[in-house]
mmCIF file of N, CA, C and O in Angstrom:
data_model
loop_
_atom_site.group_PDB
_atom_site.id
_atom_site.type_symbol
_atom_site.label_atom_id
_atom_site.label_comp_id
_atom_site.label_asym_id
_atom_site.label_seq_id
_atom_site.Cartn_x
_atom_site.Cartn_y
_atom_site.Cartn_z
ATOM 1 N N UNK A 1436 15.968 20.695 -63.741
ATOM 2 C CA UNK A 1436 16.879 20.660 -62.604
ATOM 3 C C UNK A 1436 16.825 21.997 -61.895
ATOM 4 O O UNK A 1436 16.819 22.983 -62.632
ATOM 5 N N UNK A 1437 16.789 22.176 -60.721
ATOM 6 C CA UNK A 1437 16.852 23.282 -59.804
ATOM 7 C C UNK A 1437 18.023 23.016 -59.377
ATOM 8 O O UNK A 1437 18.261 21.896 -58.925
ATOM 9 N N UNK A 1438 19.105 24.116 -59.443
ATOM 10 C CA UNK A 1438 20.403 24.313 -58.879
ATOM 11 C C UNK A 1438 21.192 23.304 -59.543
ATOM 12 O O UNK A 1438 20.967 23.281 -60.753
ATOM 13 N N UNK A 1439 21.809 22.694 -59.254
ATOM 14 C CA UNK A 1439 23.153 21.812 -58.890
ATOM 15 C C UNK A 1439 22.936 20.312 -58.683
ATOM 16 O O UNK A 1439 23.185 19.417 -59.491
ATOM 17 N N UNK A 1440 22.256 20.165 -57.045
ATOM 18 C CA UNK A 1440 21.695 19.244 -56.742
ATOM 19 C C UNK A 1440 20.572 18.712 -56.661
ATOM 20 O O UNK A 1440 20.301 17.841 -55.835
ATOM 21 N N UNK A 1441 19.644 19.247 -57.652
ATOM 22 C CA UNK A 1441 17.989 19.152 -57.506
ATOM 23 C C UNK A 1441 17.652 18.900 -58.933
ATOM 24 O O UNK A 1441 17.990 19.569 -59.909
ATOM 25 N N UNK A 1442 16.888 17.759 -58.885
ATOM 26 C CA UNK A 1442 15.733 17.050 -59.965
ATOM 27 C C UNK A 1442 14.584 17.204 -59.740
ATOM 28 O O UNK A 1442 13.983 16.788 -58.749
ATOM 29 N N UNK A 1443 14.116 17.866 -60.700
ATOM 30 C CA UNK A 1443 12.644 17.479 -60.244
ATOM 31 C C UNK A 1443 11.626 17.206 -61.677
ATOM 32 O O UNK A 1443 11.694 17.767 -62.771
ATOM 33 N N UNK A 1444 10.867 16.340 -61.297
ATOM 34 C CA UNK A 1444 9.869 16.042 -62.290
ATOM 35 C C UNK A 1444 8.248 16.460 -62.294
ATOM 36 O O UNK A 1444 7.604 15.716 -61.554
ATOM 37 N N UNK A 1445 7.569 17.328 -62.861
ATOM 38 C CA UNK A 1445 6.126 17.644 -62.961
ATOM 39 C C UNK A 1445 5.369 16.537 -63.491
ATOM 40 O O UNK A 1445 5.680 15.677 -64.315
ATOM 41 N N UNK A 1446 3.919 16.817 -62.602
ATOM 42 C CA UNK A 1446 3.238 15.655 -63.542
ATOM 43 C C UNK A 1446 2.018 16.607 -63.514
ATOM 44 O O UNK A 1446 1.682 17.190 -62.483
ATOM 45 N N UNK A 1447 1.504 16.710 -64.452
ATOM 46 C CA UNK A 1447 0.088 17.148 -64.892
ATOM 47 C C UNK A 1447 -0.781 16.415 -64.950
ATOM 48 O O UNK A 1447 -0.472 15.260 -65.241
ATOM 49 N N UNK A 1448 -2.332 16.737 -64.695
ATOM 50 C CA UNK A 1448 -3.335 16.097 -64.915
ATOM 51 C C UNK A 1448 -3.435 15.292 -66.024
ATOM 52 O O UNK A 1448 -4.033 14.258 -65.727
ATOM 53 N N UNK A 1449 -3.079 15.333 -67.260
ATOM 54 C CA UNK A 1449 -3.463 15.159 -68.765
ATOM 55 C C UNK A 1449 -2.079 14.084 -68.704
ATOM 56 O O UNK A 1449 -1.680 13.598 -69.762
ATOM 57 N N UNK A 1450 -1.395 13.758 -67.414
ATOM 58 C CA UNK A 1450 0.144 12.740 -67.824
ATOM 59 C C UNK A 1450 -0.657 11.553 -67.993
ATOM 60 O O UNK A 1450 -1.858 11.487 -67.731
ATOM 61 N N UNK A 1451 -0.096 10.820 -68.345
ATOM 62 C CA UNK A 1451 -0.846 8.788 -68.230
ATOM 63 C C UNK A 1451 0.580 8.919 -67.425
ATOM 64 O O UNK A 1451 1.375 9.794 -67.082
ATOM 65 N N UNK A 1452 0.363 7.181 -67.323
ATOM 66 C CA UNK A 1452 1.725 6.246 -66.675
ATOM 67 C C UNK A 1452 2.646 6.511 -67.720
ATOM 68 O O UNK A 1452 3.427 7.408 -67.406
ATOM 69 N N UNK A 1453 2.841 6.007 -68.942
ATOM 70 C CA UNK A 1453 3.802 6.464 -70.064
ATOM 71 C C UNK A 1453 4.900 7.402 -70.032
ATOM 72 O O UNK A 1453 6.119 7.459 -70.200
ATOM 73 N N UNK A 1454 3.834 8.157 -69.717
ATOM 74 C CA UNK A 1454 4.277 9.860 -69.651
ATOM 75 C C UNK A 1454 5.038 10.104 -68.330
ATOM 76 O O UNK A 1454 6.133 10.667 -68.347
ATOM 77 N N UNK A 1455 4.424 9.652 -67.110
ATOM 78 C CA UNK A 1455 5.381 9.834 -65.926
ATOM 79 C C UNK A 1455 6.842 8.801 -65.742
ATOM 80 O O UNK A 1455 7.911 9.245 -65.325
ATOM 81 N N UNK A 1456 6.628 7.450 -66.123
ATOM 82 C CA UNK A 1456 7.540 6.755 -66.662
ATOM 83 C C UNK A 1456 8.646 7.163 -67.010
ATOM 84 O O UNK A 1456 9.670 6.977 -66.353
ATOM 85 N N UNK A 1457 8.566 7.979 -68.449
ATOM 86 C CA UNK A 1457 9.575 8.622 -69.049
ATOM 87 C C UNK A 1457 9.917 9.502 -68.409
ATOM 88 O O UNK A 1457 11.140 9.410 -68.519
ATOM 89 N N UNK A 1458 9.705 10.438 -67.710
ATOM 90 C CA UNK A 1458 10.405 11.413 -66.885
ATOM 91 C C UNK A 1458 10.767 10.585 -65.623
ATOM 92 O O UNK A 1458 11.565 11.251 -64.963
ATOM 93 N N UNK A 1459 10.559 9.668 -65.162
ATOM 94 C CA UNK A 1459 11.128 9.148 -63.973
ATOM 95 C C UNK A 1459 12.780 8.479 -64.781
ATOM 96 O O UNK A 1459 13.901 8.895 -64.488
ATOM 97 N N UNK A 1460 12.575 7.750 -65.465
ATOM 98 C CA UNK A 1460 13.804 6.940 -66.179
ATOM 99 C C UNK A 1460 14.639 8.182 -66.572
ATOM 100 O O UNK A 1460 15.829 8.042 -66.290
ATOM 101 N N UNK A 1461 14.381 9.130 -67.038
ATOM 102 C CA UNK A 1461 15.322 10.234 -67.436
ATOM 103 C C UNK A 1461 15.945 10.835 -66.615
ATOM 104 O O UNK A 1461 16.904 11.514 -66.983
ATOM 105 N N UNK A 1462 15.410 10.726 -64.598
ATOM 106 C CA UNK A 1462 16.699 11.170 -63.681
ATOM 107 C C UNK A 1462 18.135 10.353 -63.620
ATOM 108 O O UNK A 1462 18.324 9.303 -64.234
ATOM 109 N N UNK A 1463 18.920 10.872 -62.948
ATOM 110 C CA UNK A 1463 20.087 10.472 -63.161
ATOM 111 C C UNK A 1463 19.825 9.372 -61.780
ATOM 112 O O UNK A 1463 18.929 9.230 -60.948
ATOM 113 N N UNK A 1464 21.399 8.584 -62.128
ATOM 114 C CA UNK A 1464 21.342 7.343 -61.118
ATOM 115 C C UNK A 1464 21.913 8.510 -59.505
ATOM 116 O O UNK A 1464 22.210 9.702 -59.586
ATOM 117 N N UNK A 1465 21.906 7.848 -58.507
ATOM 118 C CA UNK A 1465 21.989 8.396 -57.690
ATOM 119 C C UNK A 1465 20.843 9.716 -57.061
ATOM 120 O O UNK A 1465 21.307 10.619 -56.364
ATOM 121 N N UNK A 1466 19.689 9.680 -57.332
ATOM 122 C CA UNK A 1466 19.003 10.378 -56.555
ATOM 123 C C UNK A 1466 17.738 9.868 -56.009
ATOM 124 O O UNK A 1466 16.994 9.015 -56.493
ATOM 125 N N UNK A 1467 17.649 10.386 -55.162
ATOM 126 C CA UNK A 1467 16.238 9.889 -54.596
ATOM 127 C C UNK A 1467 15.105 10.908 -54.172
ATOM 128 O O UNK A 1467 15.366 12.109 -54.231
ATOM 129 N N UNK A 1468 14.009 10.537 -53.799
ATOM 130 C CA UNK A 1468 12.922 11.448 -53.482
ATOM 131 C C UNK A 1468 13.073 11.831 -52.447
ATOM 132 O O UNK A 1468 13.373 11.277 -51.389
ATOM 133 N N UNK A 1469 12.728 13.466 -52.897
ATOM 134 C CA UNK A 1469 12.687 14.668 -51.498
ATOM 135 C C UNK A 1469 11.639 14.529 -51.083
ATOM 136 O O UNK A 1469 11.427 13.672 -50.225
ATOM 137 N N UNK A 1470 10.518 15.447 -51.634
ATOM 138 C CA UNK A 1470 9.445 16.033 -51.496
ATOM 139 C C UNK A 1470 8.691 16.236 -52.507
ATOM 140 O O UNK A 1470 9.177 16.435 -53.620
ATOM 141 N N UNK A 1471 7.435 16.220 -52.293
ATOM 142 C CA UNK A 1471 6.472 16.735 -53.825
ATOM 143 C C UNK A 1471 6.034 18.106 -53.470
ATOM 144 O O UNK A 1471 6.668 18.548 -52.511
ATOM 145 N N UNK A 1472 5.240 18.825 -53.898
ATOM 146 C CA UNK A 1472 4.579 20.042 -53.978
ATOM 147 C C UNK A 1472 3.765 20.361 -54.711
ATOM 148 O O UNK A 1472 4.338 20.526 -55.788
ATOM 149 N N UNK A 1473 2.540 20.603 -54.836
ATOM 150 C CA UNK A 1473 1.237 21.271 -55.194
ATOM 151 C C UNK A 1473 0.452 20.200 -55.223
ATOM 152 O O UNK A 1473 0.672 19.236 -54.489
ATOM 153 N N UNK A 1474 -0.842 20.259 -56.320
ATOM 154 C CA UNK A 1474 -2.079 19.685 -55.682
ATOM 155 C C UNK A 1474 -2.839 19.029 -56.568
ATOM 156 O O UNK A 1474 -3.626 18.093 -56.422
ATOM 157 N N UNK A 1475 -2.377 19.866 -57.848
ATOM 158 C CA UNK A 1475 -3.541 19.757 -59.087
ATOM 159 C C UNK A 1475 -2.014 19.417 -60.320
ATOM 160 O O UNK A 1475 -2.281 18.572 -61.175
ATOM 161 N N UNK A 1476 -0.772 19.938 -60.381
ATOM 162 C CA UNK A 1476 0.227 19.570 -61.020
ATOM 163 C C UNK A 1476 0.680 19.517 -59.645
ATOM 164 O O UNK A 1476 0.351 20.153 -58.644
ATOM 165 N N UNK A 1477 1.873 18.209 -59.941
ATOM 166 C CA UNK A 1477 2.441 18.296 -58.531
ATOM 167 C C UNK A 1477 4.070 17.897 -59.581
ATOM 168 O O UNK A 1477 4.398 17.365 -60.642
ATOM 169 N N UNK A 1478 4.633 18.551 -58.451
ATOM 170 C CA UNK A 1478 6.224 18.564 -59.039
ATOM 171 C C UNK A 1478 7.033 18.151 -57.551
ATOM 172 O O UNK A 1478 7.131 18.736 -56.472
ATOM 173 N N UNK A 1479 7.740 16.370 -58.265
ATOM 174 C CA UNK A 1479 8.258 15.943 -57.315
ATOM 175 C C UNK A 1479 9.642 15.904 -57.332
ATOM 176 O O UNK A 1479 10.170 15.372 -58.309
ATOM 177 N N UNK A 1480 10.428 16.416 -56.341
ATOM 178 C CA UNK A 1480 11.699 16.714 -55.977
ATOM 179 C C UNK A 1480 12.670 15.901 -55.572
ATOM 180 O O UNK A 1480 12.520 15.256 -54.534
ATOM 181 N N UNK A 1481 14.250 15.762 -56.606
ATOM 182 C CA UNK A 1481 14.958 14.205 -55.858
ATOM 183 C C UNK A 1481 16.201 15.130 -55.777
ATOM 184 O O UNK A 1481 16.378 16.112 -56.497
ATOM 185 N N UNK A 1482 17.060 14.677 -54.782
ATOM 186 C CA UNK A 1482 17.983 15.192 -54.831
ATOM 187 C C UNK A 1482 19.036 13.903 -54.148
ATOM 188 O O UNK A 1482 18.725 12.992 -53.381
ATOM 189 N N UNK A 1483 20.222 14.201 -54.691
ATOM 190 C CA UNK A 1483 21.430 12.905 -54.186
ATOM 191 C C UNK A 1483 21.059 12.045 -53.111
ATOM 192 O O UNK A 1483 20.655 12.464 -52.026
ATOM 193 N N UNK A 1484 21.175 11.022 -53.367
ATOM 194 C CA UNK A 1484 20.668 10.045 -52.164
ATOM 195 C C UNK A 1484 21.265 10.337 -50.740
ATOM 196 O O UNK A 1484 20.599 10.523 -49.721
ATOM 197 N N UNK A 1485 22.724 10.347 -50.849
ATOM 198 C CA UNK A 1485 23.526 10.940 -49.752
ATOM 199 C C UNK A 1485 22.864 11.995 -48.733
ATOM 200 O O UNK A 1485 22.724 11.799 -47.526
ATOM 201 N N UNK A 1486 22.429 13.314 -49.539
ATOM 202 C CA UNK A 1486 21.457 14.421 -49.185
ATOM 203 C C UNK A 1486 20.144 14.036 -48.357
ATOM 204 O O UNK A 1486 19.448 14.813 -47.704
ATOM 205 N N UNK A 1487 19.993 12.887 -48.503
ATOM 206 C CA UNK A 1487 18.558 11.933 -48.175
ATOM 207 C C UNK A 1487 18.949 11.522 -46.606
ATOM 208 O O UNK A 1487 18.218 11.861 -45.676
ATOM 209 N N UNK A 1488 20.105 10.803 -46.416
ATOM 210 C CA UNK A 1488 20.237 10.150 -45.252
ATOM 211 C C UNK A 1488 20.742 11.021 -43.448
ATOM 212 O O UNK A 1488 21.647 11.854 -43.429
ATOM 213 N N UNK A 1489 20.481 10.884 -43.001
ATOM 214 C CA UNK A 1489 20.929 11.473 -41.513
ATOM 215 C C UNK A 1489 21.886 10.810 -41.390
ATOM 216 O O UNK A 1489 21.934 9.584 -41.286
ATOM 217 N N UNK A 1490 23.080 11.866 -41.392
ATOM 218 C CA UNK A 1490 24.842 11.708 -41.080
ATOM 219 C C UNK A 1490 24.901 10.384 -40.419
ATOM 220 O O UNK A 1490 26.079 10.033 -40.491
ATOM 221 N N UNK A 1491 24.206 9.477 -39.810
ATOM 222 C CA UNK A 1491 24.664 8.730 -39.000
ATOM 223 C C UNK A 1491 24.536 7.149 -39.932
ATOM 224 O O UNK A 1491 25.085 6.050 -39.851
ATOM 225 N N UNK A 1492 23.549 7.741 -40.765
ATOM 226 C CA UNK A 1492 22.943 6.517 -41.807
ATOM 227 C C UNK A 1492 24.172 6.257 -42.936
ATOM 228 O O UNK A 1492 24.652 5.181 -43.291
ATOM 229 N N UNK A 1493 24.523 7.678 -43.389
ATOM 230 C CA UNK A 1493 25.752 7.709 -44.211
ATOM 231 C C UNK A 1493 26.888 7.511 -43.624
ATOM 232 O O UNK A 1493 27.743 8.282 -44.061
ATOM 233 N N UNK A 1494 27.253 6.833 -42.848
ATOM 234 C CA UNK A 1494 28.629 6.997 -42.446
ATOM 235 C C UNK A 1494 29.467 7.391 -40.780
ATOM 236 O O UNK A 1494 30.377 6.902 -40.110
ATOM 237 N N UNK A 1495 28.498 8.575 -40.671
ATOM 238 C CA UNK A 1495 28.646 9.138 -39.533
ATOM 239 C C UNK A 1495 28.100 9.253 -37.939
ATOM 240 O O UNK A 1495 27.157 8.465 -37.861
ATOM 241 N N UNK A 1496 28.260 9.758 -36.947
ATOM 242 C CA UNK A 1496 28.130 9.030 -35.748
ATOM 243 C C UNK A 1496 26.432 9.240 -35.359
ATOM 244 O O UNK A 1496 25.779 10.268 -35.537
ATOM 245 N N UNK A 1497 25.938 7.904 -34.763
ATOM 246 C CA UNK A 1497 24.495 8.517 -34.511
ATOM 247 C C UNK A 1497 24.159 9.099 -33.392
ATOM 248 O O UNK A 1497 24.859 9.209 -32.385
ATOM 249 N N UNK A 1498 22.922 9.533 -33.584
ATOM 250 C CA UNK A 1498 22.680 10.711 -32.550
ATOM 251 C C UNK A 1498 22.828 10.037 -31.076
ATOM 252 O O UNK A 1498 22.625 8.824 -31.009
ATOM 253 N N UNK A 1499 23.175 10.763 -29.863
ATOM 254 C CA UNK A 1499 23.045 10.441 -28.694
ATOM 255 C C UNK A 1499 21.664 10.696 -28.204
ATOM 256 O O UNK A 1499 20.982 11.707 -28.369
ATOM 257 N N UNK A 1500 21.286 9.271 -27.383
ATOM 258 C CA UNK A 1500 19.614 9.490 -27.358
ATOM 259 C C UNK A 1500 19.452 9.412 -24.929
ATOM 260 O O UNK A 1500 19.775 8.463 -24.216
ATOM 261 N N UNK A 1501 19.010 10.451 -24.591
ATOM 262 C CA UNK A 1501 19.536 10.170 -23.424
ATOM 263 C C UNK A 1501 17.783 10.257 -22.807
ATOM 264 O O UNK A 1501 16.859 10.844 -23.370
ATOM 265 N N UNK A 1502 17.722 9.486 -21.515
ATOM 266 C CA UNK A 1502 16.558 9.691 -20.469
ATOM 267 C C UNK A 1502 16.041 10.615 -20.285
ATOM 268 O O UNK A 1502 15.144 10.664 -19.443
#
């Protein structure tokens, strides 16, 4: 976990499916995918689903879209 609100899971070359599996099932309910990062291990980033959506998706007013 990074911070507070951040999950993240590594996967290495040497993972199978098994192996990524189990670290996917081990995040908590409520998060979803950020972002990944790197190339050769890549470590992918979830953070609260809420955190995911544009204010307007969650609840709040949507953007004004003008000519």
């Amino acid at each position: 976990m990074i911070g507070s609100e951040e999950y993240t899971v590594t996967i290495h070359p040497v993972d199978g499916p098994a192996d990524v599996m189990r670290a996917w099932a081990a995040l908590p309910d409520g998060v979803g995918f950020a972002e990944a990062l790197g190339d050769v291990e890549v470590t992918l980033v979830f953070r609260p689903v809420g955190a995911l959506l544009p204010p307007w998706e969650s609840g709040g007013t949507p953007p004004v879209v003008s000519d």
